[in-house]
Amino acid sequence: MVKLRLAAVVASAAIIVSAAPATALASPGSASPWGSLGELWPGKTKNPENKSKGCGIDWNSSAQMTSTNSKILGGVSPARGDDGVTEVQLWGSPGAPNWRVVVATDHAIKDFQLKVTLPEGYTYAPSIGAADSPWFAVDELDNRHAPVPWQNVLGSNDLTVTQAGRVTTVKVKDNVLDAKGRFVLSYAVAAPPTPIPASMTTTARSTGKYQNAKCCAGNGSSGNGSVGSIFG
């Protein structure tokens, strides 16, 4: 009987270990319901490549599109242990690409700036989502099952958008992206160049400084790594 119980314990442990990679290493490009649960697993609560010194934030995301595949390569979200969002989203194909950038923050950020660098060869017409739009989605945060915590929505009247070639710069008119603030930047893309690129990448970088020194934790994201941060 003791041997049977021991065998059952070993088998149960093996099942848990085999399931760990699927939960902890969920692909950044998958809108999986496991994305937000990844914080429960050790090693999923930090995002060191998106942290900067003192009160400064330096949040980066990128996404790549090819003729056969599209994927988000990295970003900032509560599912990664961050206190905000910078994420490049994409769909379509190199012949008819669609790009979108979503931004949000738990804490007020002064001198906020978003800079997006798009693929060469296209003409872009950027637009900001309406201030009364309820839509906001983060790939790694499965907010199909939970409302997002950032309910201070910024529209075109709150932001300045400058397009210079393939670089978009977005700033807040009053210089501060308020706590729980969010916005969506989308693109209408003109006819593609000839030949159509086989692969192309868009990057987005959010920078600024936390307005309240109490939010500073020696890096660009407080990185509290709590599941509670997902739900506000």
mmCIF file of C-alpha atoms in Angstrom:
data_model
loop_
_atom_site.group_PDB
_atom_site.id
_atom_site.type_symbol
_atom_site.label_atom_id
_atom_site.label_comp_id
_atom_site.label_asym_id
_atom_site.label_seq_id
_atom_site.Cartn_x
_atom_site.Cartn_y
_atom_site.Cartn_z
ATOM 1 C CA MET A 1 0.000 0.000 0.000
ATOM 2 C CA VAL A 2 2.880 2.376 0.870
ATOM 3 C CA LYS A 3 4.519 1.654 -2.492
ATOM 4 C CA LEU A 4 1.271 2.377 -4.320
ATOM 5 C CA ARG A 5 0.872 5.714 -2.514
ATOM 6 C CA LEU A 6 4.485 6.660 -3.272
ATOM 7 C CA ALA A 7 3.994 5.838 -6.937
ATOM 8 C CA ALA A 8 0.890 8.009 -7.040
ATOM 9 C CA VAL A 9 2.764 10.961 -5.518
ATOM 10 C CA VAL A 10 5.624 10.587 -8.031
ATOM 11 C CA ALA A 11 3.174 10.396 -10.934
ATOM 12 C CA SER A 12 1.348 13.498 -9.716
ATOM 13 C CA ALA A 13 4.623 15.437 -9.440
ATOM 14 C CA ALA A 14 5.582 14.394 -12.964
ATOM 15 C CA ILE A 15 2.294 15.776 -14.311
ATOM 16 C CA ILE A 16 2.890 19.148 -12.588
ATOM 17 C CA VAL A 17 6.460 19.392 -13.928
ATOM 18 C CA SER A 18 5.396 18.506 -17.467
ATOM 19 C CA ALA A 19 2.711 21.214 -17.378
ATOM 20 C CA ALA A 20 5.076 23.955 -16.172
ATOM 21 C CA PRO A 21 6.582 25.014 -19.526
ATOM 22 C CA ALA A 22 3.146 25.434 -21.129
ATOM 23 C CA THR A 23 2.100 27.834 -18.382
ATOM 24 C CA ALA A 24 5.312 29.661 -17.564
ATOM 25 C CA LEU A 25 6.621 29.929 -21.099
ATOM 26 C CA ALA A 26 3.450 30.898 -22.943
ATOM 27 C CA SER A 27 4.330 32.610 -26.216
ATOM 28 C CA PRO A 28 4.084 36.434 -26.130
ATOM 29 C CA GLY A 29 2.169 36.242 -29.388
ATOM 30 C CA SER A 30 -0.596 33.947 -28.135
ATOM 31 C CA ALA A 31 -3.831 35.277 -26.657
ATOM 32 C CA SER A 32 -3.956 32.315 -24.308
ATOM 33 C CA PRO A 33 -6.054 32.234 -21.127
ATOM 34 C CA TRP A 34 -2.860 30.973 -19.455
ATOM 35 C CA GLY A 35 -1.151 34.323 -20.122
ATOM 36 C CA SER A 36 -2.345 36.064 -16.959
ATOM 37 C CA LEU A 37 -1.908 32.924 -14.849
ATOM 38 C CA GLY A 38 1.773 32.846 -15.784
ATOM 39 C CA GLU A 39 2.448 35.247 -12.912
ATOM 40 C CA LEU A 40 1.711 32.423 -10.488
ATOM 41 C CA TRP A 41 4.767 30.544 -11.701
ATOM 42 C CA PRO A 42 8.264 31.526 -10.499
ATOM 43 C CA GLY A 43 10.269 33.441 -13.107
ATOM 44 C CA LYS A 44 7.237 34.921 -14.850
ATOM 45 C CA THR A 45 6.900 37.960 -12.580
ATOM 46 C CA LYS A 46 9.802 40.009 -13.931
ATOM 47 C CA ASN A 47 10.532 41.703 -17.230
ATOM 48 C CA PRO A 48 14.148 42.933 -16.848
ATOM 49 C CA GLU A 49 14.587 44.128 -20.436
ATOM 50 C CA ASN A 50 11.859 46.725 -19.841
ATOM 51 C CA LYS A 51 13.117 48.335 -16.665
ATOM 52 C CA SER A 52 15.237 51.461 -16.301
ATOM 53 C CA LYS A 53 16.873 53.254 -13.386
ATOM 54 C CA GLY A 54 15.210 55.435 -10.818
ATOM 55 C CA CYS A 55 11.771 56.772 -11.706
ATOM 56 C CA GLY A 56 12.324 56.504 -15.449
ATOM 57 C CA ILE A 57 10.352 54.102 -17.622
ATOM 58 C CA ASP A 58 11.680 52.559 -20.814
ATOM 59 C CA TRP A 59 9.044 50.141 -22.106
ATOM 60 C CA ASN A 60 9.594 48.390 -25.428
ATOM 61 C CA SER A 61 7.622 46.106 -27.695
ATOM 62 C CA SER A 62 8.035 44.762 -31.203
ATOM 63 C CA ALA A 63 6.132 42.595 -33.643
ATOM 64 C CA GLN A 64 7.156 40.845 -36.845
ATOM 65 C CA MET A 65 5.122 39.957 -39.907
ATOM 66 C CA THR A 66 6.070 37.572 -42.710
ATOM 67 C CA SER A 67 4.081 36.038 -45.540
ATOM 68 C CA THR A 68 3.423 32.967 -43.391
ATOM 69 C CA ASN A 69 3.512 34.155 -39.794
ATOM 70 C CA SER A 70 2.850 37.107 -37.488
ATOM 71 C CA LYS A 71 4.053 37.322 -33.905
ATOM 72 C CA ILE A 72 4.552 39.726 -31.026
ATOM 73 C CA LEU A 73 8.224 39.502 -30.074
ATOM 74 C CA GLY A 74 8.096 41.294 -26.730
ATOM 75 C CA GLY A 75 6.221 43.862 -24.722
ATOM 76 C CA VAL A 76 5.088 45.266 -21.417
ATOM 77 C CA SER A 77 1.995 43.999 -19.598
ATOM 78 C CA PRO A 78 0.828 42.901 -16.140
ATOM 79 C CA ALA A 79 1.252 39.315 -17.309
ATOM 80 C CA ARG A 80 4.991 40.041 -17.457
ATOM 81 C CA GLY A 81 5.048 41.692 -14.032
ATOM 82 C CA ASP A 82 4.788 45.278 -15.266
ATOM 83 C CA ASP A 83 2.687 48.232 -14.126
ATOM 84 C CA GLY A 84 1.638 49.293 -17.583
ATOM 85 C CA VAL A 85 1.393 48.347 -21.243
ATOM 86 C CA THR A 86 3.346 48.956 -24.427
ATOM 87 C CA GLU A 87 2.433 46.390 -27.059
ATOM 88 C CA VAL A 88 2.595 46.248 -30.864
ATOM 89 C CA GLN A 89 -0.243 44.267 -32.402
ATOM 90 C CA LEU A 90 -0.534 43.140 -36.002
ATOM 91 C CA TRP A 91 -2.615 41.129 -38.424
ATOM 92 C CA GLY A 92 -2.963 40.629 -42.161
ATOM 93 C CA SER A 93 0.011 40.081 -44.468
ATOM 94 C CA PRO A 94 2.951 42.102 -45.865
ATOM 95 C CA GLY A 95 0.739 42.886 -48.869
ATOM 96 C CA ALA A 96 -2.026 44.232 -46.633
ATOM 97 C CA PRO A 97 -0.558 44.886 -43.167
ATOM 98 C CA ASN A 98 -2.392 46.152 -40.118
ATOM 99 C CA TRP A 99 -0.466 47.633 -37.202
ATOM 100 C CA ARG A 100 -1.761 48.828 -33.848
ATOM 101 C CA VAL A 101 -0.060 49.947 -30.613
ATOM 102 C CA VAL A 102 -1.772 49.861 -27.218
ATOM 103 C CA VAL A 103 -0.436 51.845 -24.239
ATOM 104 C CA ALA A 104 -1.524 52.030 -20.593
ATOM 105 C CA THR A 105 -0.073 52.835 -17.181
ATOM 106 C CA ASP A 106 -0.960 52.119 -13.573
ATOM 107 C CA HIS A 107 0.829 55.266 -12.347
ATOM 108 C CA ALA A 108 1.043 58.819 -13.690
ATOM 109 C CA ILE A 109 3.983 59.392 -16.061
ATOM 110 C CA LYS A 110 5.323 62.873 -16.793
ATOM 111 C CA ASP A 111 7.199 63.760 -19.999
ATOM 112 C CA PHE A 112 5.530 60.734 -21.562
ATOM 113 C CA GLN A 113 6.424 59.911 -25.155
ATOM 114 C CA LEU A 114 5.634 56.988 -27.414
ATOM 115 C CA LYS A 115 7.837 56.476 -30.464
ATOM 116 C CA VAL A 116 6.850 53.872 -33.065
ATOM 117 C CA THR A 117 9.157 52.830 -35.902
ATOM 118 C CA LEU A 118 7.351 51.139 -38.790
ATOM 119 C CA PRO A 119 8.589 49.142 -41.801
ATOM 120 C CA GLU A 120 10.030 51.035 -44.755
ATOM 121 C CA GLY A 121 8.301 51.437 -48.088
ATOM 122 C CA TYR A 122 4.758 52.164 -46.902
ATOM 123 C CA THR A 123 2.833 55.378 -46.337
ATOM 124 C CA TYR A 124 1.141 55.546 -42.938
ATOM 125 C CA ALA A 125 -1.839 57.505 -41.645
ATOM 126 C CA PRO A 126 -1.918 57.149 -37.828
ATOM 127 C CA SER A 127 -5.065 57.691 -35.773
ATOM 128 C CA ILE A 128 -5.958 57.634 -32.076
ATOM 129 C CA GLY A 129 -8.957 55.674 -30.827
ATOM 130 C CA ALA A 130 -11.911 57.704 -29.590
ATOM 131 C CA ALA A 131 -12.004 58.716 -25.923
ATOM 132 C CA ASP A 132 -15.390 57.016 -25.526
ATOM 133 C CA SER A 133 -14.279 53.740 -27.130
ATOM 134 C CA PRO A 134 -14.617 50.786 -24.743
ATOM 135 C CA TRP A 135 -12.131 48.648 -26.682
ATOM 136 C CA PHE A 136 -8.717 47.917 -25.241
ATOM 137 C CA ALA A 137 -6.987 44.549 -25.483
ATOM 138 C CA VAL A 138 -3.579 43.299 -24.376
ATOM 139 C CA ASP A 139 -2.360 40.078 -25.968
ATOM 140 C CA GLU A 140 -0.748 38.572 -22.872
ATOM 141 C CA LEU A 141 -3.514 39.797 -20.555
ATOM 142 C CA ASP A 142 -6.586 37.741 -21.346
ATOM 143 C CA ASN A 143 -9.030 40.574 -20.776
ATOM 144 C CA ARG A 144 -11.758 38.703 -22.607
ATOM 145 C CA HIS A 145 -12.463 37.293 -19.149
ATOM 146 C CA ALA A 146 -11.717 40.350 -16.996
ATOM 147 C CA PRO A 147 -12.110 44.115 -17.484
ATOM 148 C CA VAL A 148 -8.886 46.047 -17.916
ATOM 149 C CA PRO A 149 -7.957 48.283 -14.951
ATOM 150 C CA TRP A 150 -7.038 51.359 -17.048
ATOM 151 C CA GLN A 151 -10.289 53.292 -17.302
ATOM 152 C CA ASN A 152 -8.884 56.778 -17.964
ATOM 153 C CA VAL A 153 -9.202 56.777 -21.767
ATOM 154 C CA LEU A 154 -7.323 59.348 -23.854
ATOM 155 C CA GLY A 155 -8.582 60.376 -27.287
ATOM 156 C CA SER A 156 -7.259 62.522 -30.128
ATOM 157 C CA ASN A 157 -7.978 65.748 -28.204
ATOM 158 C CA ASP A 158 -5.628 64.648 -25.426
ATOM 159 C CA LEU A 159 -2.637 63.682 -27.571
ATOM 160 C CA THR A 160 -0.410 65.094 -30.292
ATOM 161 C CA VAL A 161 0.600 62.694 -33.056
ATOM 162 C CA THR A 162 3.454 63.454 -35.455
ATOM 163 C CA GLN A 163 4.286 61.258 -38.446
ATOM 164 C CA ALA A 164 7.731 61.718 -40.020
ATOM 165 C CA GLY A 165 8.296 59.094 -42.677
ATOM 166 C CA ARG A 166 7.989 55.770 -40.915
ATOM 167 C CA VAL A 167 8.372 57.158 -37.363
ATOM 168 C CA THR A 168 5.359 58.134 -35.256
ATOM 169 C CA THR A 169 5.732 60.239 -32.104
ATOM 170 C CA VAL A 170 2.881 60.547 -29.603
ATOM 171 C CA LYS A 171 2.872 62.976 -26.659
ATOM 172 C CA VAL A 172 0.268 63.979 -24.085
ATOM 173 C CA LYS A 173 -0.854 67.601 -24.511
ATOM 174 C CA ASP A 174 -0.660 68.386 -20.801
ATOM 175 C CA ASN A 175 2.657 66.465 -20.582
ATOM 176 C CA VAL A 176 1.373 63.829 -18.125
ATOM 177 C CA LEU A 177 -0.125 60.433 -18.897
ATOM 178 C CA ASP A 178 -2.403 60.157 -15.877
ATOM 179 C CA ALA A 179 -2.699 57.112 -13.640
ATOM 180 C CA LYS A 180 -4.898 54.397 -15.161
ATOM 181 C CA GLY A 181 -4.496 56.160 -18.513
ATOM 182 C CA ARG A 182 -4.684 54.285 -21.803
ATOM 183 C CA PHE A 183 -4.893 54.908 -25.546
ATOM 184 C CA VAL A 184 -4.839 53.049 -28.850
ATOM 185 C CA LEU A 185 -2.793 54.059 -31.911
ATOM 186 C CA SER A 186 -3.870 52.504 -35.219
ATOM 187 C CA TYR A 187 -2.659 52.792 -38.792
ATOM 188 C CA ALA A 188 -4.234 52.945 -42.212
ATOM 189 C CA VAL A 189 -1.569 51.664 -44.624
ATOM 190 C CA ALA A 190 -1.360 52.672 -48.281
ATOM 191 C CA ALA A 191 -0.490 50.307 -51.141
ATOM 192 C CA PRO A 192 2.634 48.233 -50.412
ATOM 193 C CA PRO A 193 5.933 48.739 -52.205
ATOM 194 C CA THR A 194 7.169 46.537 -55.034
ATOM 195 C CA PRO A 195 8.450 43.995 -54.325
ATOM 196 C CA ILE A 196 6.496 43.280 -51.147
ATOM 197 C CA PRO A 197 8.884 42.696 -48.227
ATOM 198 C CA ALA A 198 9.310 39.088 -47.149
ATOM 199 C CA SER A 199 9.562 40.150 -43.503
ATOM 200 C CA MET A 200 8.999 43.376 -41.606
ATOM 201 C CA THR A 201 9.114 44.538 -38.005
ATOM 202 C CA THR A 202 7.536 47.386 -36.043
ATOM 203 C CA THR A 203 8.911 48.589 -32.701
ATOM 204 C CA ALA A 204 7.346 50.803 -30.036
ATOM 205 C CA ARG A 205 9.036 52.541 -27.123
ATOM 206 C CA SER A 206 7.322 54.372 -24.253
ATOM 207 C CA THR A 207 9.495 56.684 -22.126
ATOM 208 C CA GLY A 208 9.008 59.161 -19.296
ATOM 209 C CA LYS A 209 9.257 59.465 -15.515
ATOM 210 C CA TYR A 210 6.858 58.495 -12.776
ATOM 211 C CA GLN A 211 5.265 61.650 -11.425
ATOM 212 C CA ASN A 212 4.981 60.264 -7.885
ATOM 213 C CA ALA A 213 8.322 59.257 -6.360
ATOM 214 C CA LYS A 214 6.522 56.617 -4.285
ATOM 215 C CA CYS A 215 6.037 54.639 -7.510
ATOM 216 C CA CYS A 216 9.768 54.474 -8.175
ATOM 217 C CA ALA A 217 11.402 51.140 -7.488
ATOM 218 C CA GLY A 218 14.805 51.535 -9.100
ATOM 219 C CA ASN A 219 13.545 50.420 -12.497
ATOM 220 C CA GLY A 220 11.103 51.354 -15.220
ATOM 221 C CA SER A 221 8.322 49.203 -13.847
ATOM 222 C CA SER A 222 7.484 48.643 -10.213
ATOM 223 C CA GLY A 223 7.430 44.957 -11.073
ATOM 224 C CA ASN A 224 5.349 43.942 -8.087
ATOM 225 C CA GLY A 225 4.491 40.748 -9.926
ATOM 226 C CA SER A 226 1.136 40.352 -8.222
ATOM 227 C CA VAL A 227 -1.885 38.854 -9.892
ATOM 228 C CA GLY A 228 -3.884 41.647 -8.258
ATOM 229 C CA SER A 229 -2.194 44.174 -10.540
ATOM 230 C CA ILE A 230 -4.040 42.594 -13.467
ATOM 231 C CA PHE A 231 -7.412 43.525 -12.087
ATOM 232 C CA GLY A 232 -6.528 46.949 -10.695
#
